JSON list of C-alpha atoms in Angstrom, two decimals:
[
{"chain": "A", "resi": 1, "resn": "UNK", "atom": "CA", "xyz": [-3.98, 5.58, 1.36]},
{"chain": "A", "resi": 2, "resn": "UNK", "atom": "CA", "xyz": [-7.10, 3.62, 2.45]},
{"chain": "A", "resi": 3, "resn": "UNK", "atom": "CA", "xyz": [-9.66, 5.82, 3.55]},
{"chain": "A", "resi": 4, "resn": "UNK", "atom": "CA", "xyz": [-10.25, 4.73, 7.73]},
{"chain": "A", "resi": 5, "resn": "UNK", "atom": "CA", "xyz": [-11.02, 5.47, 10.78]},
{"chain": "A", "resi": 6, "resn": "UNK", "atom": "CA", "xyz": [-9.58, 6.90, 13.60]},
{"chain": "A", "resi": 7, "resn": "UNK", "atom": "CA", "xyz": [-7.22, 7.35, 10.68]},
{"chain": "A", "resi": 8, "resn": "UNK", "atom": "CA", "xyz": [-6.64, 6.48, 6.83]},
{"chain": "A", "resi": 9, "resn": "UNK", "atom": "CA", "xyz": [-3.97, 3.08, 6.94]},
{"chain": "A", "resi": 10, "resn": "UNK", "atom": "CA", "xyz": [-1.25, 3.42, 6.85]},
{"chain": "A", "resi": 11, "resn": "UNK", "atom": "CA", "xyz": [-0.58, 6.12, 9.25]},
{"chain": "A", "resi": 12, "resn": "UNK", "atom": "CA", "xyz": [2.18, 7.50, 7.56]},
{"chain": "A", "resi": 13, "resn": "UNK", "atom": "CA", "xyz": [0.94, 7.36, 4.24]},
{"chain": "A", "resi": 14, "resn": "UNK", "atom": "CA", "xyz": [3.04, 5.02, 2.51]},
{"chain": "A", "resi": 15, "resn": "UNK", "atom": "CA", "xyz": [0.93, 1.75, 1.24]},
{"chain": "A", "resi": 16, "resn": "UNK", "atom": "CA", "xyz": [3.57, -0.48, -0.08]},
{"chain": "A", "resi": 17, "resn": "UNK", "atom": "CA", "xyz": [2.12, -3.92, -1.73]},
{"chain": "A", "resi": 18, "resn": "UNK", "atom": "CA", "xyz": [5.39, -5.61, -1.12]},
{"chain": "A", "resi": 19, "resn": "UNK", "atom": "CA", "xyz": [5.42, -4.79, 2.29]},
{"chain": "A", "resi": 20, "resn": "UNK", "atom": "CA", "xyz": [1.69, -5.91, 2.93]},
{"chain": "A", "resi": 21, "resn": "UNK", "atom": "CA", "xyz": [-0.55, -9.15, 3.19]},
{"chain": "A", "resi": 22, "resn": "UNK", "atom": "CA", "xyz": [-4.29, -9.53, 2.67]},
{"chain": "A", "resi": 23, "resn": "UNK", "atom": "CA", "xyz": [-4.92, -12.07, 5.83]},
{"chain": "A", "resi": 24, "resn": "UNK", "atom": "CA", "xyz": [-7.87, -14.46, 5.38]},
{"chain": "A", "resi": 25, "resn": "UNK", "atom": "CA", "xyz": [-8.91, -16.25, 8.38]},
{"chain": "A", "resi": 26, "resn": "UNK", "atom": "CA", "xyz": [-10.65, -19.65, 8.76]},
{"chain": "A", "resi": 27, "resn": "UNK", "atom": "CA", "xyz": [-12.87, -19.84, 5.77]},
{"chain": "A", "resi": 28, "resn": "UNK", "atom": "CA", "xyz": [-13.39, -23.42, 6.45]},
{"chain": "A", "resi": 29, "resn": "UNK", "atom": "CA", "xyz": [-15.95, -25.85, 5.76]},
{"chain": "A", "resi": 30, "resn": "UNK", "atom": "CA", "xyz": [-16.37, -26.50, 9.52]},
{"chain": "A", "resi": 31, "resn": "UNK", "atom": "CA", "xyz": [-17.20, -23.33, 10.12]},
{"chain": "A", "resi": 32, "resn": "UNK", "atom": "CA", "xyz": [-18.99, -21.83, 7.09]},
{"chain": "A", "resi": 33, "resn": "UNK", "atom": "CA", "xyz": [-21.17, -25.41, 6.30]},
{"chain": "A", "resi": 34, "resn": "UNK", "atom": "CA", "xyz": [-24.44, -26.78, 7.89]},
{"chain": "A", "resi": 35, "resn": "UNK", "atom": "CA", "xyz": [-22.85, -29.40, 9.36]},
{"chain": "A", "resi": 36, "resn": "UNK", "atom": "CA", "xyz": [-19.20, -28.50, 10.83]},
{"chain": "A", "resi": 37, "resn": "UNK", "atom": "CA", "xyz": [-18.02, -26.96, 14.11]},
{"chain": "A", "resi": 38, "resn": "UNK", "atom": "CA", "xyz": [-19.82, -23.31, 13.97]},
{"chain": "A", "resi": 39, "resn": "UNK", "atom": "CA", "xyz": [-23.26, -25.33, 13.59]},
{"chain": "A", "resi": 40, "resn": "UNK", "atom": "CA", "xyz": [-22.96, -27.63, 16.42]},
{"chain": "A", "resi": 41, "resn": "UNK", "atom": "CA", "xyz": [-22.07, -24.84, 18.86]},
{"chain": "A", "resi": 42, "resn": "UNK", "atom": "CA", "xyz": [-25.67, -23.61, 18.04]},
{"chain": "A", "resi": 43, "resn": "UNK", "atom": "CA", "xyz": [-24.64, -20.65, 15.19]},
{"chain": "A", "resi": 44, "resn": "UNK", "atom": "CA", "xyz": [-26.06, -19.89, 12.19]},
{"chain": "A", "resi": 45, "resn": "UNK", "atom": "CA", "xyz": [-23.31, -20.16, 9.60]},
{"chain": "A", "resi": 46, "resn": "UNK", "atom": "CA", "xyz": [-25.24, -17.57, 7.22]},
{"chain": "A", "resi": 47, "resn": "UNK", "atom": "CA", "xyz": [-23.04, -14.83, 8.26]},
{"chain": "A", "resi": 48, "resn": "UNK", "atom": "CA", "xyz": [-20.03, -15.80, 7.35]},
{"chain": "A", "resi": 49, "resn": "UNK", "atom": "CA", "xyz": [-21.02, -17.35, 4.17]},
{"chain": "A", "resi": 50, "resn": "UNK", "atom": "CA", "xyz": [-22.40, -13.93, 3.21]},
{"chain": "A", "resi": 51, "resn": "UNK", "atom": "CA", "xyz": [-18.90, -12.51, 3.36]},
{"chain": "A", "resi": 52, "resn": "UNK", "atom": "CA", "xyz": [-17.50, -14.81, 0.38]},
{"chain": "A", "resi": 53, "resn": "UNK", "atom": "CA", "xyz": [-17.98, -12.73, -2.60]},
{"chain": "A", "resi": 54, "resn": "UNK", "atom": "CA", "xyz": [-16.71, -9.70, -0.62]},
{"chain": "A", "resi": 55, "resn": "UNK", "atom": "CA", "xyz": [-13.58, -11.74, 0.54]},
{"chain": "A", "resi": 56, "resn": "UNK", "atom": "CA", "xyz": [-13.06, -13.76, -3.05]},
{"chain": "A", "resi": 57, "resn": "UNK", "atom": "CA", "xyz": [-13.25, -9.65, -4.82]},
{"chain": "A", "resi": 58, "resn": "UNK", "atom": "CA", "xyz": [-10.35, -8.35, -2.53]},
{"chain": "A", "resi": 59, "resn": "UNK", "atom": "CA", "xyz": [-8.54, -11.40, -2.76]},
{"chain": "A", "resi": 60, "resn": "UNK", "atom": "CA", "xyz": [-8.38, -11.10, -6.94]},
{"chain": "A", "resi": 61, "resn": "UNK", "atom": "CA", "xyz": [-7.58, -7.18, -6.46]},
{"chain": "A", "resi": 62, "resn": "UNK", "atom": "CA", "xyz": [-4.65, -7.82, -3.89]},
{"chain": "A", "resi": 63, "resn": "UNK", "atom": "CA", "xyz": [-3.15, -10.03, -5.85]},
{"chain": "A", "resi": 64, "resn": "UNK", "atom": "CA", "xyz": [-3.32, -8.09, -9.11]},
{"chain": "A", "resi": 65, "resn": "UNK", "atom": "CA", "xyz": [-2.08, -5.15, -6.83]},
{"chain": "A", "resi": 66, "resn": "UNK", "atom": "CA", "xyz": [0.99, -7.12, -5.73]},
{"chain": "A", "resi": 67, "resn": "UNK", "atom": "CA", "xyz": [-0.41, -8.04, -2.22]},
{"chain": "A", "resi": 68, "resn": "UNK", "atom": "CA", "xyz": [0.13, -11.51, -0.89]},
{"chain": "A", "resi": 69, "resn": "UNK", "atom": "CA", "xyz": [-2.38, -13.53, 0.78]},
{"chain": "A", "resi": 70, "resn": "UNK", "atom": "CA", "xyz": [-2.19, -15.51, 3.54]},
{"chain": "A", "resi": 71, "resn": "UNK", "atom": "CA", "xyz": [-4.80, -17.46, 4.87]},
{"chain": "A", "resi": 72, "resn": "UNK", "atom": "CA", "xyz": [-4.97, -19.81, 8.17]},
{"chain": "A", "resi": 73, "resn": "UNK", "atom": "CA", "xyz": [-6.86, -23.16, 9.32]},
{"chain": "A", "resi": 74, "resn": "UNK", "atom": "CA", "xyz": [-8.28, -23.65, 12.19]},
{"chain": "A", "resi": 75, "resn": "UNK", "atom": "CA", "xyz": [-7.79, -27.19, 13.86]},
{"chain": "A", "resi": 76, "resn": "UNK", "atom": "CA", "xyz": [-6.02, -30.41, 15.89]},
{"chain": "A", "resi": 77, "resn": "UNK", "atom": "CA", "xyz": [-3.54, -32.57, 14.26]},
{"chain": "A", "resi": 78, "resn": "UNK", "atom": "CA", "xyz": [-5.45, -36.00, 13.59]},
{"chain": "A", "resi": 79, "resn": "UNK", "atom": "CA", "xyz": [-3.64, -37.74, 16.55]},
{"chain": "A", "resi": 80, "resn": "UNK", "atom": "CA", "xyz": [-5.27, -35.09, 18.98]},
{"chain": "A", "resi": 81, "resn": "UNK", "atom": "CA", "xyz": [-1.91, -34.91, 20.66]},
{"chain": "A", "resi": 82, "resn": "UNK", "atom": "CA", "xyz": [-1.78, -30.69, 20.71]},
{"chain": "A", "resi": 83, "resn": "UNK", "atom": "CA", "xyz": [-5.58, -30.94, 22.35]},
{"chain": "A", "resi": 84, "resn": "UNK", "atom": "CA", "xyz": [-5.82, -29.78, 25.67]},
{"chain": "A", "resi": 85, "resn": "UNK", "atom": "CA", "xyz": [-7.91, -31.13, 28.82]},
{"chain": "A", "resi": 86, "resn": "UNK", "atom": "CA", "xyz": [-10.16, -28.21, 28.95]},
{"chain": "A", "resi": 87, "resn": "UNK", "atom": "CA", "xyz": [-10.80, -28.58, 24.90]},
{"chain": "A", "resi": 88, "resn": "UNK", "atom": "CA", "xyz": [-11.60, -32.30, 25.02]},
{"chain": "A", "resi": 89, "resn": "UNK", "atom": "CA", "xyz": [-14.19, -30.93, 27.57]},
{"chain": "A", "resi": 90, "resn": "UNK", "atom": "CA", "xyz": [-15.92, -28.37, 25.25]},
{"chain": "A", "resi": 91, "resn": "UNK", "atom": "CA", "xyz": [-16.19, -30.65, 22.51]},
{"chain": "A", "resi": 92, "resn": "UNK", "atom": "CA", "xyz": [-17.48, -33.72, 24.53]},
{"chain": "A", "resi": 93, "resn": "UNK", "atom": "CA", "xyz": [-20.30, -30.76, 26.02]},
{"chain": "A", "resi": 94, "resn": "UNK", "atom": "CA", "xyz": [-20.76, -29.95, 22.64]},
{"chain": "A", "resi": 95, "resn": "UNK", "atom": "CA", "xyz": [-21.66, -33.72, 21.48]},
{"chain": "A", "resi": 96, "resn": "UNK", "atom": "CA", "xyz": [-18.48, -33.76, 19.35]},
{"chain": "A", "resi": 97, "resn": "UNK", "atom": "CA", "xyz": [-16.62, -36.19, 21.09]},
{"chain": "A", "resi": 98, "resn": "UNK", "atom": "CA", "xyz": [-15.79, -39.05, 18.79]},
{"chain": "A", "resi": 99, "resn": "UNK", "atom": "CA", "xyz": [-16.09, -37.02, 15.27]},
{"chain": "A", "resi": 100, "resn": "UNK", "atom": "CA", "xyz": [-13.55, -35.52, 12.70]},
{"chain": "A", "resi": 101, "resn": "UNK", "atom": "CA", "xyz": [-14.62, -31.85, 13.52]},
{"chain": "A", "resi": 102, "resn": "UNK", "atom": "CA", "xyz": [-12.08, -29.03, 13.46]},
{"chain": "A", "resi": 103, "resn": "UNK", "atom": "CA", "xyz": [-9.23, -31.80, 12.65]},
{"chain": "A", "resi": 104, "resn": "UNK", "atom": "CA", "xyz": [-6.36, -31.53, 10.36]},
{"chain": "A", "resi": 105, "resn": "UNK", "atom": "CA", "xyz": [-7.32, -33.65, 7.59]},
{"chain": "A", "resi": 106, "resn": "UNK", "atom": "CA", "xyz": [-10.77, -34.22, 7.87]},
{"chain": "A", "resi": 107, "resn": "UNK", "atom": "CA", "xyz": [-12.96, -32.65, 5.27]},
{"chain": "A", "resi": 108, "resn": "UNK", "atom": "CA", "xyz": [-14.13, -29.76, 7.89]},
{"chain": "A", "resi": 109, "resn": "UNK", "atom": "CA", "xyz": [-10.83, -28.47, 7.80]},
{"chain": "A", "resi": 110, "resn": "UNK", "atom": "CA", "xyz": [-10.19, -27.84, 4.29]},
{"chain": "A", "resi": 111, "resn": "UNK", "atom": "CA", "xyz": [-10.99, -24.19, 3.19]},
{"chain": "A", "resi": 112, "resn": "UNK", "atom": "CA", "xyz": [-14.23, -23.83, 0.96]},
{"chain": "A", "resi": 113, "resn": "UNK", "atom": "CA", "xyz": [-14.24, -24.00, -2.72]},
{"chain": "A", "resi": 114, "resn": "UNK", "atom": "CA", "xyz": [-15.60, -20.22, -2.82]},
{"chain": "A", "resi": 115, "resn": "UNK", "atom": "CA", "xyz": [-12.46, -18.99, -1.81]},
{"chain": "A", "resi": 116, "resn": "UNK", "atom": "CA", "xyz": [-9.79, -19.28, -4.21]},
{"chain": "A", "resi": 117, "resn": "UNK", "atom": "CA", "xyz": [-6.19, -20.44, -2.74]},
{"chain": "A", "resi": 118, "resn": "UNK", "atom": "CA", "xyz": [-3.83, -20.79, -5.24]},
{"chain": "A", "resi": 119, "resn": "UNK", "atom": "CA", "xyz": [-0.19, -22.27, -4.91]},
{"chain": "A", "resi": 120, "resn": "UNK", "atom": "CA", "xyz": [1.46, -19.29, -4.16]},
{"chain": "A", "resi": 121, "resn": "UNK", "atom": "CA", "xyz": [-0.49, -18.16, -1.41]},
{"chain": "A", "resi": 122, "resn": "UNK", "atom": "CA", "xyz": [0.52, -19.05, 1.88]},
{"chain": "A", "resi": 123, "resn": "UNK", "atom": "CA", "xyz": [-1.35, -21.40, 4.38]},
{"chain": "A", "resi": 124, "resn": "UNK", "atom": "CA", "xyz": [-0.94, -21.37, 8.16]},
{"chain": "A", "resi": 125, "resn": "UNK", "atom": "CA", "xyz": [-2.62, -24.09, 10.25]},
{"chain": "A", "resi": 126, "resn": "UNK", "atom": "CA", "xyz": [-3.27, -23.21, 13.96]},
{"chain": "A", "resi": 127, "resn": "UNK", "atom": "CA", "xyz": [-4.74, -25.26, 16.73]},
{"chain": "A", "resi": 128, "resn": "UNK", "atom": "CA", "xyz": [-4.99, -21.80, 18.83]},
{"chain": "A", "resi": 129, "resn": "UNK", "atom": "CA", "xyz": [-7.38, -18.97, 17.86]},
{"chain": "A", "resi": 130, "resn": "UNK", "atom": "CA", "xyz": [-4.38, -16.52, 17.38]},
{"chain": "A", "resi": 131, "resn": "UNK", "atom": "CA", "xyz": [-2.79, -17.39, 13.84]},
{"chain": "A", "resi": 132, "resn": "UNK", "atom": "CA", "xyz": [0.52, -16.51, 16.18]},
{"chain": "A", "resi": 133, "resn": "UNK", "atom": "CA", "xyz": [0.34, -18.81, 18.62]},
{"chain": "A", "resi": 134, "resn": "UNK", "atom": "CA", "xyz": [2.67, -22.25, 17.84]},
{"chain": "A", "resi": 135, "resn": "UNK", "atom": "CA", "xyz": [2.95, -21.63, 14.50]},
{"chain": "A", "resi": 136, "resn": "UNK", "atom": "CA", "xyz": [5.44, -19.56, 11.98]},
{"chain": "A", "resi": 137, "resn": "UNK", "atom": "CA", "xyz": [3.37, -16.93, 10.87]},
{"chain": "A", "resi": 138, "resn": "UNK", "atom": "CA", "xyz": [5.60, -14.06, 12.70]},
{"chain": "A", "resi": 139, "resn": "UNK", "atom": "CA", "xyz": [8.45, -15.23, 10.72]},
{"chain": "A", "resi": 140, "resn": "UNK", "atom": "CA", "xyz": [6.97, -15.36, 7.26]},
{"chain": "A", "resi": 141, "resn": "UNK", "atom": "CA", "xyz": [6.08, -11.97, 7.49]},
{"chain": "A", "resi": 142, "resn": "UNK", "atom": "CA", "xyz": [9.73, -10.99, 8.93]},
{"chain": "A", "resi": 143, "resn": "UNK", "atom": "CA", "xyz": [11.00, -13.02, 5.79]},
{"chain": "A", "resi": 144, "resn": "UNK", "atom": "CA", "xyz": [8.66, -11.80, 3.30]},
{"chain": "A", "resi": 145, "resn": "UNK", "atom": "CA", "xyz": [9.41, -8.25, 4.30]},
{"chain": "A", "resi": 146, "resn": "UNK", "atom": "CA", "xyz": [5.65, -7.79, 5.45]},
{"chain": "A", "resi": 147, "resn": "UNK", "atom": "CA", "xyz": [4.87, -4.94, 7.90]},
{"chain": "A", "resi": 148, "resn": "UNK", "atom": "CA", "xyz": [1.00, -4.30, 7.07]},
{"chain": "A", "resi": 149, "resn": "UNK", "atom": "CA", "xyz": [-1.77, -6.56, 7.35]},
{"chain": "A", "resi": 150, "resn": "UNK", "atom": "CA", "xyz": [-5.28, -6.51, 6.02]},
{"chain": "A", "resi": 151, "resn": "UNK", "atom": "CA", "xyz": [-7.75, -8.23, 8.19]},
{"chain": "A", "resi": 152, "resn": "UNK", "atom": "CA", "xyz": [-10.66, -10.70, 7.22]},
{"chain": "A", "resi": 153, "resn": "UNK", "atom": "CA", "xyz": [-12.28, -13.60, 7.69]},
{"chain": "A", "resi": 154, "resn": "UNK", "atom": "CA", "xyz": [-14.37, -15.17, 11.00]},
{"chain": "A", "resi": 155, "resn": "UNK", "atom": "CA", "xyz": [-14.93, -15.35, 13.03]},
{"chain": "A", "resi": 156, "resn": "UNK", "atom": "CA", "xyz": [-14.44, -11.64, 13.85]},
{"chain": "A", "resi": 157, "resn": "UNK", "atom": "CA", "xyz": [-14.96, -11.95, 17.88]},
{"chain": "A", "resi": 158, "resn": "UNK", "atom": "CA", "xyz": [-12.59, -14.94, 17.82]},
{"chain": "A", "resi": 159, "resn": "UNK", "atom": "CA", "xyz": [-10.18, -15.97, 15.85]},
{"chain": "A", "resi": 160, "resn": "UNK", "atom": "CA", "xyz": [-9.79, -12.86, 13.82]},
{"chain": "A", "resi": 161, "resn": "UNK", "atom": "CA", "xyz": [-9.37, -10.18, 16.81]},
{"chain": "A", "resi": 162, "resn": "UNK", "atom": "CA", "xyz": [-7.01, -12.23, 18.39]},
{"chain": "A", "resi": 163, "resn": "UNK", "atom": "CA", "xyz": [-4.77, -12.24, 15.90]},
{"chain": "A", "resi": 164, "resn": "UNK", "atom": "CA", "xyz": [-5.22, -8.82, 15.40]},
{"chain": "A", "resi": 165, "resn": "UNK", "atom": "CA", "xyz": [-4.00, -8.16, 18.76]},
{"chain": "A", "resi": 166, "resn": "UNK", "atom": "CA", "xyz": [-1.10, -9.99, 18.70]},
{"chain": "A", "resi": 167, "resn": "UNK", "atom": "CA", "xyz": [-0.53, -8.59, 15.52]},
{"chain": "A", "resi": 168, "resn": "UNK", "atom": "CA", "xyz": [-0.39, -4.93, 17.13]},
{"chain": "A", "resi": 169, "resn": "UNK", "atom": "CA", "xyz": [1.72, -6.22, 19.89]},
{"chain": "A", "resi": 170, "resn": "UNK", "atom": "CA", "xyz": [4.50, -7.27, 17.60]},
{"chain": "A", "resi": 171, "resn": "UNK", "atom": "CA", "xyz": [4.43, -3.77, 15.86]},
{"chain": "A", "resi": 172, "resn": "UNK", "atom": "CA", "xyz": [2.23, -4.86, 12.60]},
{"chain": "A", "resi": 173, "resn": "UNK", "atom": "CA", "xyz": [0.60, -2.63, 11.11]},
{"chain": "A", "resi": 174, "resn": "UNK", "atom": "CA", "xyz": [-3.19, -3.37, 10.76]},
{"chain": "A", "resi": 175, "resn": "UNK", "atom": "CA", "xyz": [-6.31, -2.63, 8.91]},
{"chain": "A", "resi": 176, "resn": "UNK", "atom": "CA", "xyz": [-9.76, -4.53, 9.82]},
{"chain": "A", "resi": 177, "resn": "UNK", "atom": "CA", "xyz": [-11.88, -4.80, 6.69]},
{"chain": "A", "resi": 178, "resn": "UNK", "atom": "CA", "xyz": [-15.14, -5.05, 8.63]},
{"chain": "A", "resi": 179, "resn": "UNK", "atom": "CA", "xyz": [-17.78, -5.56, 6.03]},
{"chain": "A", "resi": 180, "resn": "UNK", "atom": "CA", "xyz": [-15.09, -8.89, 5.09]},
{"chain": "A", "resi": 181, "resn": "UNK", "atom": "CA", "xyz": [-15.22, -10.21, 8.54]},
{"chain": "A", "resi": 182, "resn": "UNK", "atom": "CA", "xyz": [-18.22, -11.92, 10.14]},
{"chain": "A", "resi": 183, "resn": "UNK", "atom": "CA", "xyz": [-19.65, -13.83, 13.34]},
{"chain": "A", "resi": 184, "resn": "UNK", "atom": "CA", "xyz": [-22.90, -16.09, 14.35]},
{"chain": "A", "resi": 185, "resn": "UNK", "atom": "CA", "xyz": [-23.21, -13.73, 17.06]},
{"chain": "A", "resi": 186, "resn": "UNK", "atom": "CA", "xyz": [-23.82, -10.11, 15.31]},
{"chain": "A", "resi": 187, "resn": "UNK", "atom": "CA", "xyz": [-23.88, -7.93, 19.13]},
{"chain": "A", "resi": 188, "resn": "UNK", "atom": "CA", "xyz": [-20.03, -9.67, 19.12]},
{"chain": "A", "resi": 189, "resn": "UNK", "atom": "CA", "xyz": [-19.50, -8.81, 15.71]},
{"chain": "A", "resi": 190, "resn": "UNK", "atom": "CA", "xyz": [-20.36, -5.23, 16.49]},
{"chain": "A", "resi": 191, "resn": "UNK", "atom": "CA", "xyz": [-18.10, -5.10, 19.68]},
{"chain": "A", "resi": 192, "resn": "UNK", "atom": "CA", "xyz": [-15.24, -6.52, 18.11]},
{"chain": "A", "resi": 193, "resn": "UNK", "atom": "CA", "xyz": [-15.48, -4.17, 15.39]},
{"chain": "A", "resi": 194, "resn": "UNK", "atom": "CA", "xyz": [-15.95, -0.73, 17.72]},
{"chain": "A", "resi": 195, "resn": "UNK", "atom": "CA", "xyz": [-13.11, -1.98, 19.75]},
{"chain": "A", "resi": 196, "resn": "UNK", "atom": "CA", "xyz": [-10.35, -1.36, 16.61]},
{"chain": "A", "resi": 197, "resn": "UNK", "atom": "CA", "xyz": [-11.32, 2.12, 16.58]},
{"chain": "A", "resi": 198, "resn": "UNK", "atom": "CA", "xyz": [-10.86, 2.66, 20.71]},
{"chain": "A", "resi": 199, "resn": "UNK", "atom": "CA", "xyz": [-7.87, 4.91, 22.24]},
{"chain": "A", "resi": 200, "resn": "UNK", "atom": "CA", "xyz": [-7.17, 6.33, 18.56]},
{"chain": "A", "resi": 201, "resn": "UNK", "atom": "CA", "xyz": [-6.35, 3.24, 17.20]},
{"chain": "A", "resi": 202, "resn": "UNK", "atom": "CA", "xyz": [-5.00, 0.72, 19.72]},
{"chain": "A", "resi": 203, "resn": "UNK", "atom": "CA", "xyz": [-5.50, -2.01, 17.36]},
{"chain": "A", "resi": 204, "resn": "UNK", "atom": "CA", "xyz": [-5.04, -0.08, 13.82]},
{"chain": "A", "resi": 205, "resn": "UNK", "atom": "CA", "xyz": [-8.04, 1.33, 11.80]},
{"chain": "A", "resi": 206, "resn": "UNK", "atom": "CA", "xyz": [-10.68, 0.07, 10.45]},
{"chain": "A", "resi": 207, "resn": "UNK", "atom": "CA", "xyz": [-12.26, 0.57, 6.97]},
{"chain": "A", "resi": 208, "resn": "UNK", "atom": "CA", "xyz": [-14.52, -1.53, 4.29]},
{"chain": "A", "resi": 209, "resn": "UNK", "atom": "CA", "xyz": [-14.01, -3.58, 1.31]},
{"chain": "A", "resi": 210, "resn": "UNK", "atom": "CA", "xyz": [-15.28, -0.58, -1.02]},
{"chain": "A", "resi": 211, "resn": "UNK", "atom": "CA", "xyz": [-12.83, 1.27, 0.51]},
{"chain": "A", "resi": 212, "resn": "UNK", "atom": "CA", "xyz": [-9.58, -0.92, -0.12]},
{"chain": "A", "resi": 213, "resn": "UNK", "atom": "CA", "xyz": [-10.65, -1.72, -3.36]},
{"chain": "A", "resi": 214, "resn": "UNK", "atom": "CA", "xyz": [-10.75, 1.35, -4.23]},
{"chain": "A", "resi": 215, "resn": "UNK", "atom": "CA", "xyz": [-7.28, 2.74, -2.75]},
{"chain": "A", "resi": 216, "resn": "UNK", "atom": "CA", "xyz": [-5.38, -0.27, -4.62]},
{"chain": "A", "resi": 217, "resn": "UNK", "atom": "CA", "xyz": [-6.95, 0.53, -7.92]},
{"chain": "A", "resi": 218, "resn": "UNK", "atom": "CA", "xyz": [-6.03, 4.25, -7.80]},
{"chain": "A", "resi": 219, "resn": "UNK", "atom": "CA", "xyz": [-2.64, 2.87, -6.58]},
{"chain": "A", "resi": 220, "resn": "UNK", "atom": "CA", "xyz": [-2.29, 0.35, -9.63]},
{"chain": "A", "resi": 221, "resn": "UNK", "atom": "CA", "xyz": [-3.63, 3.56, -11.96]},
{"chain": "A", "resi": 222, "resn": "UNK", "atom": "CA", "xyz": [-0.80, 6.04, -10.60]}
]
């Protein structure tokens, strides 16, 4: 088991790496670089570039542990067609109107070099902030036999807790790895984290990378 809080994940004691997926959102360029989407809202990208070695070491020990990864991209297909009203808005308020930010394609969208994806890891684009929402993720995991997720990535306010809650709602099990998520906004970061551990649970437990890494080791060693 993965030591936790409010309790060690999996509840009932059985961790079972075919039956779980290390989840890796949005480590894109346009969010982690100078230059892309997270930057021209105003954010310092800093944080979530801190969170690559962290996120690279778990990925190499899940996948030597028999855990699959999965990891999601956040952005509009190149045509704009799945954009809504209200988003053109934002981005024309945010002086982005006209550019290649946060589209499928561009080289914003592609996931940084730091972070190694391999061919038989699975990718999931998403033009919502829920990897969920429009897209097949739900029935990978069905197929694949997942029932437990691991949770990292940024931005942890965002993108990452809402998939964590629809996660919960369709009866996934979930872990939040909080030292291997990350936000520009560190009071958000905070909240977001503190609310996993509400009403004993309500969206799964929470731990740290030390801690996983540690768990799948002893499980490999057993």
């Amino acid at each position: 088991m993965i030591k936790a809080k409010p309790f060690d994940f999996p509840y009932d004691g059985n961790l079972d790496p075919a039956a779980t997926a290390l989840i890796v959102i949005d480590m894109q360029h346009d969010f982690l670089s100078k230059d892309g989407y997270f930057a021209k809202q105003g954010y310092d990208p800093s944080p979530l570039r801190a969170i690559l070695p962290t996120i690279s070491k778990l990925i190499s020990t899940c996948r030597t542990a028999g855990i699959r990864v999965i990891h999601t991209r956040q952005g509009y297909r190149a045509d704009l067609a799945d954009m809504t009203p209200y988003e053109k808005w934002r981005r024309e308020r945010s002086g982005m109107n006209g550019t290649d930010v946060l589209v499928r394609g561009s080289p914003g969208f592609e996931i940084v070099p730091e972070i190694d994806v391999r061919l038989e890891d699975i990718i999931v684009d998403k033009t919502c902030n829920s990897a969920f929402t429009y897209t097949d993720l739900e029935h990978i995991l069905h197929a694949r036999g997942i029932t437990h997720l691991l949770f990292t990535g940024c931005t942890t306010d965002v993108c990452v807790h809402t998939t964590l809650r629809e996660a919960c709602d369709r009866n996934f099990q979930c872990l939040t790895i909080a030292d291997a998520c990350a936000s520009g906004d560190q009071y958000a970061h905070e909240a977001a984290v503190h609310m996993v551990t509400v009403e004993n649970g309500i969206f799964g437990a929470l731990s740290d990378a030390s801690a996983v890494l540690r768990a799948l080791s002893e499980l490999q060693n057993s």
